[in-house]
mmCIF file of C-alpha atoms and ligand atoms in Angstrom:
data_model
loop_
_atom_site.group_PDB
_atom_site.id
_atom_site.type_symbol
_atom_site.label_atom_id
_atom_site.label_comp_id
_atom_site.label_asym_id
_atom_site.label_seq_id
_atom_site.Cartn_x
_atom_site.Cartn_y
_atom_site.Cartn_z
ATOM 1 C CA UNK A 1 58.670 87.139 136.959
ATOM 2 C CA UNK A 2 59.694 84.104 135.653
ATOM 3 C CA UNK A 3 62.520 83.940 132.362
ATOM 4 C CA UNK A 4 61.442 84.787 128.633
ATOM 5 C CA UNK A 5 61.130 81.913 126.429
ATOM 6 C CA UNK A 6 59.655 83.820 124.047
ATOM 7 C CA UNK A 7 60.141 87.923 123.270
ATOM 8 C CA UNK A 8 58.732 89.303 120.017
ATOM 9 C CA UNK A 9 59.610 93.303 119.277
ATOM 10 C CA UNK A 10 57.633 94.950 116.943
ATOM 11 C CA UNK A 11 56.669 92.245 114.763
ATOM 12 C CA UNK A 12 55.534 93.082 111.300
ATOM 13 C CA UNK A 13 54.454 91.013 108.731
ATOM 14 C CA UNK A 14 53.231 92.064 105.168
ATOM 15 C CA UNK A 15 52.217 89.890 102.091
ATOM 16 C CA UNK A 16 52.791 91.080 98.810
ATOM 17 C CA UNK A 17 50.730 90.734 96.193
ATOM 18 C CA UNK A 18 49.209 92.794 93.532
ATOM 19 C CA UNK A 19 48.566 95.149 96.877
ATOM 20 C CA UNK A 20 50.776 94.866 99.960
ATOM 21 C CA UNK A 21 48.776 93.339 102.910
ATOM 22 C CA UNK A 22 50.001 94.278 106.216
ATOM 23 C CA UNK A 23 48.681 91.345 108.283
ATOM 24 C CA UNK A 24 50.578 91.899 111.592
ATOM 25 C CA UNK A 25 51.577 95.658 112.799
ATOM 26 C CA UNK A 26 53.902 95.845 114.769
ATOM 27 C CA UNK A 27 53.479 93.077 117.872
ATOM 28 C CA UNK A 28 55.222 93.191 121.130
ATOM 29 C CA UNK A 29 54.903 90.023 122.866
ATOM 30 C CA UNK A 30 56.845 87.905 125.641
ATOM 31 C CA UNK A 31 56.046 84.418 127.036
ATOM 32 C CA UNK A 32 57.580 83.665 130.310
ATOM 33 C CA UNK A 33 59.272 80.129 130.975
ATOM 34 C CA UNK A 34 56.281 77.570 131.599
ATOM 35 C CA UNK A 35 53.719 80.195 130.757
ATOM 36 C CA UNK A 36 50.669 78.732 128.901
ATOM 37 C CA UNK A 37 49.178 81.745 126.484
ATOM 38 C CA UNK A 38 45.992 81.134 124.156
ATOM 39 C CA UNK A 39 45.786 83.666 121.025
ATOM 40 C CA UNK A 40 42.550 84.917 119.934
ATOM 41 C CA UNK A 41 40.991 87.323 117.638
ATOM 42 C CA UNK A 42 38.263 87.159 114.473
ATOM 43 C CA UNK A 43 38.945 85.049 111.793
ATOM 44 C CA UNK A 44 42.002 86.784 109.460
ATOM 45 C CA UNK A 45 43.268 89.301 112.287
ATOM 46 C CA UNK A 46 46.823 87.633 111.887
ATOM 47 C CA UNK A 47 46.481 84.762 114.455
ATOM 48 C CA UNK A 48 47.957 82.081 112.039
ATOM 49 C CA UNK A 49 50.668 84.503 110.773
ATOM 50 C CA UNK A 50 52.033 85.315 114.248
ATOM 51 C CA UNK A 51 52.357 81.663 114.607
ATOM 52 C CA UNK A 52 53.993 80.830 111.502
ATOM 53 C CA UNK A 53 56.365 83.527 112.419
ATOM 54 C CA UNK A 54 57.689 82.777 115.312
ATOM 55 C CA UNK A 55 57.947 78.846 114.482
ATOM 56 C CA UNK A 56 59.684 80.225 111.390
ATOM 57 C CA UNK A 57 57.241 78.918 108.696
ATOM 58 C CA UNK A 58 56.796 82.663 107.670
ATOM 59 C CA UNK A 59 59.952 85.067 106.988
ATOM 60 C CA UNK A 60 58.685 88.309 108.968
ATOM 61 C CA UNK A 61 58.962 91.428 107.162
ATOM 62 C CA UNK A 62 60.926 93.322 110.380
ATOM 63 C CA UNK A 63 60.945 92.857 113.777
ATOM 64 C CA UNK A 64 63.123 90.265 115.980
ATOM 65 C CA UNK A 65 62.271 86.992 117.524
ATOM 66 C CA UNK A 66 64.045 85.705 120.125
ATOM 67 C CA UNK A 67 63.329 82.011 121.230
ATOM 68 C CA UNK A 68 65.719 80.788 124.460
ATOM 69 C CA UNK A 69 68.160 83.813 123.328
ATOM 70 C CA UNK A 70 68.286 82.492 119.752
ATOM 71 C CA UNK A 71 67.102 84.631 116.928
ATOM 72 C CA UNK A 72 65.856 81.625 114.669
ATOM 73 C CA UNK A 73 66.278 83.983 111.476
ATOM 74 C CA UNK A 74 69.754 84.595 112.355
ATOM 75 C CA UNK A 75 70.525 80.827 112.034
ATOM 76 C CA UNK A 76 71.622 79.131 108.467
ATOM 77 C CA UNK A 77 69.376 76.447 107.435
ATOM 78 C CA UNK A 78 71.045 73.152 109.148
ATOM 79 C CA UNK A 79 71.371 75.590 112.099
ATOM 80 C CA UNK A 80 67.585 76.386 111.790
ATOM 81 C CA UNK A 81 66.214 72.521 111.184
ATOM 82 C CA UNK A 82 68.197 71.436 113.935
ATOM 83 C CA UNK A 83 66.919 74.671 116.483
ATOM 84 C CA UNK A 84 63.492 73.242 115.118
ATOM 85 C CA UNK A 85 63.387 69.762 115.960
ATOM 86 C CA UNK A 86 65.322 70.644 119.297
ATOM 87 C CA UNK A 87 63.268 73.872 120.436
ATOM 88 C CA UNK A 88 59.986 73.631 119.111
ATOM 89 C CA UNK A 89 57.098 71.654 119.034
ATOM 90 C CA UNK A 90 54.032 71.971 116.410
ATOM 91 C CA UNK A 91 50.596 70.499 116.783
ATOM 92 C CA UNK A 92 48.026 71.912 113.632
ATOM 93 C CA UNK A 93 44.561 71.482 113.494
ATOM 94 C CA UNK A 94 44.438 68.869 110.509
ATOM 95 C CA UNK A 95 47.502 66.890 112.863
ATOM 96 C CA UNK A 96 49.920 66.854 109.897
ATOM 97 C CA UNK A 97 50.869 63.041 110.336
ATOM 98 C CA UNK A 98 52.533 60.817 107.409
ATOM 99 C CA UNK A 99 49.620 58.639 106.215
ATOM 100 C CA UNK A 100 52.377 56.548 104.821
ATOM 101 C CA UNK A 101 53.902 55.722 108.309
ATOM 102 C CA UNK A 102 52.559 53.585 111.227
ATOM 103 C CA UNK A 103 51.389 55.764 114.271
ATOM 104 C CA UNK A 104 55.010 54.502 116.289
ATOM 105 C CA UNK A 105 57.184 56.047 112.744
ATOM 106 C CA UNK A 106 55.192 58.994 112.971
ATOM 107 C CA UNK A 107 56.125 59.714 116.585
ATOM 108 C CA UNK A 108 59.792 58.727 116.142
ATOM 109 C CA UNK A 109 60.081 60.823 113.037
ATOM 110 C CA UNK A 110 61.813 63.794 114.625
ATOM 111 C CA UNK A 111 64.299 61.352 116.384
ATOM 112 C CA UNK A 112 64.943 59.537 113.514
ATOM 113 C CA UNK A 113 66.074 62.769 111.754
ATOM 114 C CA UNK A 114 68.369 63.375 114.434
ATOM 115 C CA UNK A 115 69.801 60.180 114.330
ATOM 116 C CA UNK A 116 69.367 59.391 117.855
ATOM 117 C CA UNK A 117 69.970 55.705 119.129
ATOM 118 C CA UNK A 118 67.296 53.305 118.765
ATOM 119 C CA UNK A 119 67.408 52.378 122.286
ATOM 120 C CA UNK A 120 67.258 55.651 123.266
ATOM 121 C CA UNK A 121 64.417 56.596 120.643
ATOM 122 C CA UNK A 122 62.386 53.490 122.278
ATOM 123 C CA UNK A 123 62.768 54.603 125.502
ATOM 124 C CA UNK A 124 61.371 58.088 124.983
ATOM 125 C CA UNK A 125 58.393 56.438 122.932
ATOM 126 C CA UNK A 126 57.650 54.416 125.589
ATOM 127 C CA UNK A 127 57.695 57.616 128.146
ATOM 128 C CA UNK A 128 55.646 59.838 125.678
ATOM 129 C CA UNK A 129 53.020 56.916 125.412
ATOM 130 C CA UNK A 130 52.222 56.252 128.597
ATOM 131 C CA UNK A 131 51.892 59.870 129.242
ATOM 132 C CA UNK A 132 49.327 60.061 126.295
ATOM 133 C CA UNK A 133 47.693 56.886 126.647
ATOM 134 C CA UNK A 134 47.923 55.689 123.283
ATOM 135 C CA UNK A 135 50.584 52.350 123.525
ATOM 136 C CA UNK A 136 47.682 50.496 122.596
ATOM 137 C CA UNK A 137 47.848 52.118 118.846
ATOM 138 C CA UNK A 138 51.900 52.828 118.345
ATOM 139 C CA UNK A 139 51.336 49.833 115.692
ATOM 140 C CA UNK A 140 48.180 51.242 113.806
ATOM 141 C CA UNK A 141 48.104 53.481 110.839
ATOM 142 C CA UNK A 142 46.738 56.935 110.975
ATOM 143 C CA UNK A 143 43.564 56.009 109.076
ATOM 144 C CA UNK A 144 42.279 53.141 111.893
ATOM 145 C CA UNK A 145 42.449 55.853 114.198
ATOM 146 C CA UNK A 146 40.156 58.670 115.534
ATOM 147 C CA UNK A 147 40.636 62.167 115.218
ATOM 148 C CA UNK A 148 41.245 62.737 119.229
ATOM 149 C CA UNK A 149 43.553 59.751 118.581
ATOM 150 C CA UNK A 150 45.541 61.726 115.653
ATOM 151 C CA UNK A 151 45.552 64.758 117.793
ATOM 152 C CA UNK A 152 47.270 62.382 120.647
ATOM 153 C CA UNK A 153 49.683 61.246 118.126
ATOM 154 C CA UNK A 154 50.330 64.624 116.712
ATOM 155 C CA UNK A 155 51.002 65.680 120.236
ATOM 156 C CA UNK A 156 53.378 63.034 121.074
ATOM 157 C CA UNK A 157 55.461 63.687 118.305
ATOM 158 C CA UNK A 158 55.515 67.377 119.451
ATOM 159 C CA UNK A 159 56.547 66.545 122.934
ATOM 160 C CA UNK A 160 59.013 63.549 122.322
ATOM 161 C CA UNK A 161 61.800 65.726 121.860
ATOM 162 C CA UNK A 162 60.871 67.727 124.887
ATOM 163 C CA UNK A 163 60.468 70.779 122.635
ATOM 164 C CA UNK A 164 61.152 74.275 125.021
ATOM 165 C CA UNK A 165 58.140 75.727 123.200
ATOM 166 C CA UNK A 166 54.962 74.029 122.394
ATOM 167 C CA UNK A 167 53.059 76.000 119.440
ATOM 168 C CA UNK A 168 49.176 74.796 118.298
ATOM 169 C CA UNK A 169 47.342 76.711 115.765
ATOM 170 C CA UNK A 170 43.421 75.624 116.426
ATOM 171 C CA UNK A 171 44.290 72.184 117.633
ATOM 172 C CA UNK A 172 41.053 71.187 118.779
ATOM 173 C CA UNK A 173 39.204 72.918 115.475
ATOM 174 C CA UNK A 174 38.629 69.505 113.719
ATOM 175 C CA UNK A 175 37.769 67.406 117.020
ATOM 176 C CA UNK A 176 34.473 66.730 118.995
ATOM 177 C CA UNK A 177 33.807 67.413 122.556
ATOM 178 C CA UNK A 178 34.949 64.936 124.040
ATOM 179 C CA UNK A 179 38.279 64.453 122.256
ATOM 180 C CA UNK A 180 38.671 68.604 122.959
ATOM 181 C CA UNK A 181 38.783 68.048 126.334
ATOM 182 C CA UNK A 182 41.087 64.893 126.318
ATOM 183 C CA UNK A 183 43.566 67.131 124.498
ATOM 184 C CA UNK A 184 43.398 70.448 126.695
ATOM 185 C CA UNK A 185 43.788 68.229 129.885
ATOM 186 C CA UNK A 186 46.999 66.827 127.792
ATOM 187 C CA UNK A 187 47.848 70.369 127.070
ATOM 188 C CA UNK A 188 47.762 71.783 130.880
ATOM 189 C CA UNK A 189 49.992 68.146 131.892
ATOM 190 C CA UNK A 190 52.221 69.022 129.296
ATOM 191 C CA UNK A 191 52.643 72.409 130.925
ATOM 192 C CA UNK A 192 52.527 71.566 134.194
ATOM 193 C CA UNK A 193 54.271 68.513 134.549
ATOM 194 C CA UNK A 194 56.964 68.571 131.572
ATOM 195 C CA UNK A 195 57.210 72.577 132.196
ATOM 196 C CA UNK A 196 56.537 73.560 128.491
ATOM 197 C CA UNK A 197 55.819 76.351 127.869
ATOM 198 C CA UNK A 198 52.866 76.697 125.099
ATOM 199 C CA UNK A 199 51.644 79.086 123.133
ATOM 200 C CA UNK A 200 48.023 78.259 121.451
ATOM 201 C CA UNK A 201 46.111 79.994 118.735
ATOM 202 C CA UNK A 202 42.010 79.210 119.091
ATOM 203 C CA UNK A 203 39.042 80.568 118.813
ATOM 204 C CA UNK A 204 36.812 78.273 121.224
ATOM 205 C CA UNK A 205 36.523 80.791 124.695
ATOM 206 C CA UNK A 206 36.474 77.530 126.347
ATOM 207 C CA UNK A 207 39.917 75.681 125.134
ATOM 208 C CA UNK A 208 41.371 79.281 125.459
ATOM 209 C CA UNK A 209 40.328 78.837 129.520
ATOM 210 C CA UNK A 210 42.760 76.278 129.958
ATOM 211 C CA UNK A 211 45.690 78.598 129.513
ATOM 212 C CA UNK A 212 47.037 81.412 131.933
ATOM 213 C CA UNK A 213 46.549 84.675 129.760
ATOM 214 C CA UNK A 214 44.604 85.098 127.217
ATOM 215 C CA UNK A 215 45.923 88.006 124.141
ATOM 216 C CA UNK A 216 43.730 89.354 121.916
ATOM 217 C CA UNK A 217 45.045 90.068 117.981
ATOM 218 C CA UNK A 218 42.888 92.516 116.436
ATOM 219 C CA UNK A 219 43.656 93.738 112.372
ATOM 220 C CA UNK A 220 47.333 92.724 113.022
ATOM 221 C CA UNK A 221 47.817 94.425 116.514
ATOM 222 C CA UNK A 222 47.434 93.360 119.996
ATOM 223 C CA UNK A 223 44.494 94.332 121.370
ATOM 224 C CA UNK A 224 44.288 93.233 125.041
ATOM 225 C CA UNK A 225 45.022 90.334 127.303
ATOM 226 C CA UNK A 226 43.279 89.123 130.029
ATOM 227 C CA UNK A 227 44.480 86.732 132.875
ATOM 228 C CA UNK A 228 43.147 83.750 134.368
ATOM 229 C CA UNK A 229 42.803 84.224 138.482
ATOM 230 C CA UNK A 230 41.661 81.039 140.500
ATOM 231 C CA UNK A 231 37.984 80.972 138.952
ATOM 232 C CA UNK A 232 37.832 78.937 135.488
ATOM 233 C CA UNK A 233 34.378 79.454 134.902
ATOM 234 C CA UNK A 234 35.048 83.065 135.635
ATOM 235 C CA UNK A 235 37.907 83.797 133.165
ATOM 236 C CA UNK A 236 35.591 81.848 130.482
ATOM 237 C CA UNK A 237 32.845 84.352 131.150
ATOM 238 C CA UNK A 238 35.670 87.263 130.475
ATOM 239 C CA UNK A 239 36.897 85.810 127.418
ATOM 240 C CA UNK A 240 33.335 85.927 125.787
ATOM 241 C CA UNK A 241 32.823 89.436 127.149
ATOM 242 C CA UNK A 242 36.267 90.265 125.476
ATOM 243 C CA UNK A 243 35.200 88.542 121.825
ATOM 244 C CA UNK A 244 31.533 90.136 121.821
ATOM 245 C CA UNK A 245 33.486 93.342 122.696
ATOM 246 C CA UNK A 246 36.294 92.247 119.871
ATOM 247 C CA UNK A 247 33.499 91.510 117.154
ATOM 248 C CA UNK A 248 33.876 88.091 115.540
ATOM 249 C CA UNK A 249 33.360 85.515 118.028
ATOM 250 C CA UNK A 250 33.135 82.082 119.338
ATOM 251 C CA UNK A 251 31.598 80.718 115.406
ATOM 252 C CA UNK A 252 33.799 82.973 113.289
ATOM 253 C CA UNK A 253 36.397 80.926 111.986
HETATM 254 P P1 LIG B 1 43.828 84.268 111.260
HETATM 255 O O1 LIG B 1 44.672 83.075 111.551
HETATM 256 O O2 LIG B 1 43.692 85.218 112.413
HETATM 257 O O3 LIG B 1 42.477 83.891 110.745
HETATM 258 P P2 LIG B 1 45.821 84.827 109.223
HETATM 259 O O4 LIG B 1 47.041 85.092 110.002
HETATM 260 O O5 LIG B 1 45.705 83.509 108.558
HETATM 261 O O6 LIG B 1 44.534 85.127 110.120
HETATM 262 O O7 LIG B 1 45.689 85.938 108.095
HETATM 263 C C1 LIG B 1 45.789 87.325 108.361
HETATM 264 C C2 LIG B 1 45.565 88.089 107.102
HETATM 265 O O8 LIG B 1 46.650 87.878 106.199
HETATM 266 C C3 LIG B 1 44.306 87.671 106.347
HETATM 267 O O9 LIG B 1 43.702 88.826 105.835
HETATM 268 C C4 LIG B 1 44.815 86.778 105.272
HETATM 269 O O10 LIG B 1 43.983 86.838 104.141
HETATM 270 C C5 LIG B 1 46.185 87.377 104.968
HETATM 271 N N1 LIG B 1 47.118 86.328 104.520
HETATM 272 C C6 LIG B 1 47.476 85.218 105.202
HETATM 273 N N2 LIG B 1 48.369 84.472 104.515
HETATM 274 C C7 LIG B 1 48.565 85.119 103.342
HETATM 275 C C8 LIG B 1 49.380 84.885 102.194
HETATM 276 N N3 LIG B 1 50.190 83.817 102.114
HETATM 277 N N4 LIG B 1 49.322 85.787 101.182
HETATM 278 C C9 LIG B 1 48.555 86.886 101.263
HETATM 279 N N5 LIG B 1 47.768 87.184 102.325
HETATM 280 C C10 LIG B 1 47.761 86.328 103.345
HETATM 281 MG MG1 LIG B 2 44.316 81.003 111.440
#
């Protein structure tokens, strides 16, 4: 067994309103160094809200997170924004760039904030854009671009700080076919040939094939996981058996 990146214990998260809403009960959850993990479940069975929490957009309500032995919550906030840009890396389903900001600023952003040395900051863009493929656009603006394209870009400026975690809530939900396979095949180099580990919420069976293990979130509890042997096609066919079994499948965002 490889080392934890990632342990969860008894996650819980509620949201408090004029009732309480318990949206995650209790999780237990590790992801082992280099793992890739896809999270699925129907639409509002806490997918979004286990990923907030452990990137530490969402407070929990109790339970511990433990990222490369750091509990995030236990840090104060320069602590945290620093463990942020160093440990993790987000990619979102509407890519989140800076309109504002040429393709190359929106890359560089998280370097910029950590005041690394231009030389330095061009060297890594010039790594992370070969491995993408997109140095023909570092000078465009995100709105002469196409959505695979903002995906790439979104992508590269979640890997140019070589993040130890990777974490992508639906990030091929607002892309066509072909740009959904262009960014899984990124997703497995990332994890196979940078070695980060990624955890990915989705609910397309087939970008869920991609990764190693598959967990299933059901009304804010795990519900099963399922792992991928040597057949693809195979652990695809599982993953729909597992969803019709689940309820809410492959069209129920
Ligand atoms: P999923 O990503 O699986 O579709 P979410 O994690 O977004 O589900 O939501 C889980 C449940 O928590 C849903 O019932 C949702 O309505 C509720 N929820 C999510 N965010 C909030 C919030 N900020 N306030 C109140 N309820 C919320
Ligand atoms: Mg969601």
């Amino acid at each position: 067994m490889s080392n934890t990146i990632l342990k969860v214990d008894q996650l819980q998260k509620e949201y408090s309103g004029e009732i309480i809403y318990k949206a995650l009960k209790g999780i237990d959850f590790q992801l082992g160094e280099n793992e890739f993990v896809a999270v699925m479940g129907p639409s509002g069975s806490g997918k979004t809200t286990f990923l907030n929490c452990i990137s530490t957009i969402d407070r929990p309500t109790s339970g511990v997170i433990t990222i490369n032995s750091k509990n995030p919550y236990d840090l104060d906030d320069d602590e945290l924004a620093k463990f942020r840009r160093n440990e993790l890396g987000f990619v979102f389903q509407d890519f989140n760039l800076v309109h504002t900001l040429t393709v190359e600023e929106n890359i560089l952003l998280p370097l910029a904030l950590d005041s690394v040395q231009a030389n330095e900051m061009n060297k890594r863009l010039t790594g992370v854009a070969e491995f993408l493929g997109i140095e023909g656009i570092l000078k465009k603006r995100t709105f002469e671009i196409s959505g695979g394209q903002k995906q790439r870009v979104a992508i590269a400026r979640a890997v140019i700080h070589e993040p130890s975690l990777l974490l992508a809530d639906e990030p091929t939900g607002n892309l066509d076919s072909k740009a959904v396979n262009d960014v899984m095949s990124l997703f497995e180099s990332i994890n196979k040939r940078l070695k980060t580990s990624i955890l990915m919420v989705t609910h397309d069976a087939y970008v869920a094939s991609y990764a190693q293990r598959v967990v299933f979130i059901k009304d804010g509890t795990l519900y099963n996981e399922i792992h991928r042997g040597k057949n693809k096609q195979q652990f695809y066919q599982e993953i729909m058996d597992t969803l019709a079994f689940l309820g809410g499948g492959q069209h129920e965002i």
